[in-house]
Amino acid sequence: MDRGEDVVRQLYGRWRGPLHGYVLRMVGGDHQQAEEVVQETLLRAWRHAGDLTPADAGPWLHTVARNLVVSGFRKRGGHDPEAPVEPRRRPPVADAVEHALQGWQVVEALRSLGPDHRDAVVELYYRRRTVAEAAAVLGVPAGTVKSRCFYALRALRDALEERGVTRS
């Protein structure tokens, strides 16, 4: 067995489950689509086996998986898998490019937050955890999660207003 095969076997054993769970949330619970994304992610890992170590490959694998889901979203013209909004509440967007630009502005605004505030928002809104679950993951009391989220959302609103993104 060559090094590439060995690395991919280790990656599969270590990261398949976490990747599947991560992707499954992004694709709205579609197990088949999640499995396809995980398989494609691991195929790409095999192509980069010389650059990856199984212990440190998690961020790379998650980024590849997320990009595959997003690119699939763009090809199908569907909804953004990480930030679902009910269709009746979706702000009117002139076209898909404008929607993508707004998404990038939200990401940039998120990056402007401190890590504690950003983590609270990500856990609650992007990973769809309850306050209690987020508190357990972050290792802080539930009240702290609520407080951080409150101030983070206020800061996000201000940062987005500075960028010209307003509510419709």
C-alpha positions as a Markdown table, in Angstrom:
| # | Residue | x | y | z |
|---|---|---|---|---|
| 1 | Met | 0.0 | 0.0 | 0.0 |
| 2 | Asp | 1.4 | 3.4 | -1.0 |
| 3 | Arg | 1.5 | 6.5 | 1.3 |
| 4 | Gly | -1.6 | 8.0 | -0.4 |
| 5 | Glu | -3.8 | 5.0 | 0.2 |
| 6 | Asp | -2.6 | 4.8 | 3.8 |
| 7 | Val | -3.3 | 8.5 | 4.4 |
| 8 | Val | -6.8 | 8.2 | 2.9 |
| 9 | Arg | -7.6 | 5.2 | 5.0 |
| 10 | Gln | -6.6 | 7.1 | 8.1 |
| 11 | Leu | -8.5 | 10.2 | 7.0 |
| 12 | Tyr | -11.6 | 8.1 | 6.3 |
| 13 | Gly | -11.4 | 6.4 | 9.6 |
| 14 | Arg | -10.9 | 9.6 | 11.6 |
| 15 | Trp | -12.9 | 12.2 | 9.6 |
| 16 | Arg | -15.8 | 10.4 | 7.7 |
| 17 | Gly | -18.2 | 10.6 | 10.7 |
| 18 | Pro | -17.6 | 14.2 | 11.6 |
| 19 | Leu | -17.7 | 15.3 | 8.0 |
| 20 | His | -20.9 | 13.4 | 7.4 |
| 21 | Gly | -22.6 | 15.1 | 10.3 |
| 22 | Tyr | -21.3 | 18.5 | 9.3 |
| 23 | Val | -22.4 | 18.1 | 5.7 |
| 24 | Leu | -25.7 | 16.6 | 6.7 |
| 25 | Arg | -26.7 | 19.8 | 8.5 |
| 26 | Met | -25.8 | 21.9 | 5.5 |
| 27 | Val | -27.8 | 19.8 | 3.0 |
| 28 | Gly | -31.0 | 19.8 | 5.2 |
| 29 | Gly | -30.7 | 16.1 | 6.3 |
| 30 | Asp | -30.3 | 14.6 | 2.8 |
| 31 | His | -28.1 | 11.5 | 3.6 |
| 32 | Gln | -27.4 | 10.6 | 0.0 |
| 33 | Gln | -26.2 | 14.1 | -0.9 |
| 34 | Ala | -24.2 | 14.3 | 2.3 |
| 35 | Glu | -22.5 | 11.0 | 1.5 |
| 36 | Glu | -21.7 | 12.1 | -2.0 |
| 37 | Val | -20.1 | 15.3 | -0.7 |
| 38 | Val | -18.0 | 13.3 | 1.9 |
| 39 | Gln | -16.9 | 10.9 | -0.8 |
| 40 | Glu | -15.9 | 13.7 | -3.1 |
| 41 | Thr | -14.1 | 15.4 | -0.2 |
| 42 | Leu | -12.1 | 12.3 | 0.5 |
| 43 | Leu | -11.3 | 11.8 | -3.2 |
| 44 | Arg | -9.8 | 15.3 | -3.2 |
| 45 | Ala | -7.9 | 14.4 | 0.0 |
| 46 | Trp | -6.4 | 11.4 | -1.8 |
| 47 | Arg | -5.2 | 13.8 | -4.6 |
| 48 | His | -3.5 | 15.9 | -1.9 |
| 49 | Ala | -2.3 | 13.0 | 0.3 |
| 50 | Gly | 1.2 | 14.2 | 0.2 |
| 51 | Asp | 0.2 | 17.5 | 1.8 |
| 52 | Leu | -2.1 | 16.2 | 4.5 |
| 53 | Thr | -1.6 | 14.4 | 7.8 |
| 54 | Pro | -4.7 | 12.7 | 9.3 |
| 55 | Ala | -4.4 | 14.4 | 12.7 |
| 56 | Asp | -4.4 | 17.9 | 11.2 |
| 57 | Ala | -6.6 | 17.5 | 8.1 |
| 58 | Gly | -9.9 | 18.4 | 9.7 |
| 59 | Pro | -10.0 | 22.1 | 8.8 |
| 60 | Trp | -8.9 | 21.4 | 5.2 |
| 61 | Leu | -11.5 | 18.6 | 4.9 |
| 62 | His | -14.3 | 20.7 | 6.3 |
| 63 | Thr | -13.4 | 23.6 | 4.0 |
| 64 | Val | -13.4 | 21.4 | 1.0 |
| 65 | Ala | -16.8 | 19.8 | 2.0 |
| 66 | Arg | -18.3 | 23.2 | 2.6 |
| 67 | Asn | -17.1 | 24.5 | -0.8 |
| 68 | Leu | -18.5 | 21.4 | -2.5 |
| 69 | Val | -21.9 | 22.1 | -0.8 |
| 70 | Val | -21.9 | 25.7 | -1.8 |
| 71 | Ser | -20.8 | 25.1 | -5.4 |
| 72 | Gly | -23.6 | 22.5 | -5.6 |
| 73 | Phe | -26.0 | 25.1 | -4.3 |
| 74 | Arg | -24.9 | 27.5 | -7.0 |
| 75 | Lys | -25.3 | 24.9 | -9.7 |
| 76 | Arg | -28.8 | 23.9 | -8.6 |
| 77 | Gly | -29.9 | 27.5 | -7.8 |
| 78 | Gly | -31.1 | 26.4 | -4.4 |
| 79 | His | -30.9 | 28.1 | -1.0 |
| 80 | Asp | -27.7 | 28.8 | 1.1 |
| 81 | Pro | -27.3 | 25.6 | 3.1 |
| 82 | Glu | -25.6 | 27.2 | 6.1 |
| 83 | Ala | -28.0 | 30.1 | 6.7 |
| 84 | Pro | -31.4 | 28.8 | 5.9 |
| 85 | Val | -34.1 | 31.4 | 5.9 |
| 86 | Glu | -37.8 | 30.6 | 5.4 |
| 87 | Pro | -38.8 | 31.6 | 1.9 |
| 88 | Arg | -41.4 | 34.0 | 3.1 |
| 89 | Arg | -38.8 | 35.8 | 5.2 |
| 90 | Arg | -36.0 | 35.8 | 2.6 |
| 91 | Pro | -35.1 | 39.3 | 1.7 |
| 92 | Pro | -35.8 | 40.2 | -1.9 |
| 93 | Val | -32.6 | 39.8 | -3.9 |
| 94 | Ala | -32.3 | 41.0 | -7.5 |
| 95 | Asp | -30.2 | 38.0 | -8.6 |
| 96 | Ala | -28.0 | 35.2 | -7.4 |
| 97 | Val | -24.9 | 37.4 | -7.6 |
| 98 | Glu | -26.3 | 40.0 | -5.3 |
| 99 | His | -27.3 | 37.3 | -2.9 |
| 100 | Ala | -23.7 | 35.9 | -2.9 |
| 101 | Leu | -22.3 | 39.3 | -2.4 |
| 102 | Gln | -24.5 | 39.8 | 0.6 |
| 103 | Gly | -23.4 | 36.5 | 2.0 |
| 104 | Trp | -19.7 | 37.5 | 1.7 |
| 105 | Gln | -20.5 | 40.7 | 3.5 |
| 106 | Val | -22.1 | 38.8 | 6.4 |
| 107 | Val | -19.0 | 36.5 | 6.5 |
| 108 | Glu | -16.7 | 39.6 | 6.6 |
| 109 | Ala | -18.9 | 41.1 | 9.4 |
| 110 | Leu | -18.6 | 37.9 | 11.3 |
| 111 | Arg | -14.9 | 38.0 | 11.0 |
| 112 | Ser | -14.9 | 41.5 | 12.6 |
| 113 | Leu | -16.3 | 40.1 | 15.8 |
| 114 | Gly | -14.1 | 38.9 | 18.7 |
| 115 | Pro | -13.7 | 35.1 | 18.8 |
| 116 | Asp | -16.0 | 34.6 | 21.9 |
| 117 | His | -18.9 | 36.5 | 20.2 |
| 118 | Arg | -18.3 | 34.9 | 16.8 |
| 119 | Asp | -18.3 | 31.4 | 18.4 |
| 120 | Ala | -21.6 | 32.1 | 20.1 |
| 121 | Val | -23.3 | 33.2 | 16.9 |
| 122 | Val | -21.8 | 30.3 | 14.9 |
| 123 | Glu | -23.0 | 27.7 | 17.4 |
| 124 | Leu | -26.5 | 29.1 | 17.7 |
| 125 | Tyr | -27.3 | 30.2 | 14.2 |
| 126 | Tyr | -25.0 | 28.2 | 11.8 |
| 127 | Arg | -24.7 | 25.0 | 13.7 |
| 128 | Arg | -28.3 | 25.3 | 15.0 |
| 129 | Arg | -27.5 | 24.4 | 18.5 |
| 130 | Thr | -29.7 | 25.3 | 21.5 |
| 131 | Val | -28.4 | 27.7 | 24.1 |
| 132 | Ala | -27.7 | 24.7 | 26.4 |
| 133 | Glu | -25.9 | 22.8 | 23.7 |
| 134 | Ala | -23.8 | 25.8 | 22.7 |
| 135 | Ala | -22.9 | 26.4 | 26.3 |
| 136 | Ala | -21.7 | 22.9 | 26.7 |
| 137 | Val | -19.6 | 23.1 | 23.5 |
| 138 | Leu | -18.1 | 26.4 | 24.4 |
| 139 | Gly | -17.6 | 25.5 | 28.0 |
| 140 | Val | -19.4 | 28.5 | 29.4 |
| 141 | Pro | -22.8 | 29.1 | 31.3 |
| 142 | Ala | -25.9 | 29.4 | 29.2 |
| 143 | Gly | -26.3 | 33.0 | 30.3 |
| 144 | Thr | -22.9 | 33.8 | 28.9 |
| 145 | Val | -23.9 | 32.4 | 25.6 |
| 146 | Lys | -27.1 | 34.5 | 25.5 |
| 147 | Ser | -25.2 | 37.6 | 26.5 |
| 148 | Arg | -22.4 | 37.1 | 23.9 |
| 149 | Cys | -25.0 | 36.4 | 21.2 |
| 150 | Phe | -26.9 | 39.5 | 22.1 |
| 151 | Tyr | -23.9 | 41.8 | 21.8 |
| 152 | Ala | -22.6 | 39.9 | 18.8 |
| 153 | Leu | -25.8 | 40.4 | 16.9 |
| 154 | Arg | -25.8 | 44.1 | 17.8 |
| 155 | Ala | -22.2 | 44.4 | 16.5 |
| 156 | Leu | -23.1 | 42.4 | 13.4 |
| 157 | Arg | -26.0 | 44.7 | 12.6 |
| 158 | Asp | -23.8 | 47.8 | 13.0 |
| 159 | Ala | -21.0 | 46.2 | 10.9 |
| 160 | Leu | -23.5 | 45.3 | 8.1 |
| 161 | Glu | -25.0 | 48.8 | 8.2 |
| 162 | Glu | -21.5 | 50.2 | 7.7 |
| 163 | Arg | -21.1 | 48.0 | 4.7 |
| 164 | Gly | -24.4 | 49.2 | 3.3 |
| 165 | Val | -26.3 | 46.0 | 3.9 |
| 166 | Thr | -29.8 | 46.8 | 5.3 |
| 167 | Arg | -32.9 | 44.9 | 6.1 |
| 168 | Ser | -35.6 | 44.8 | 3.4 |
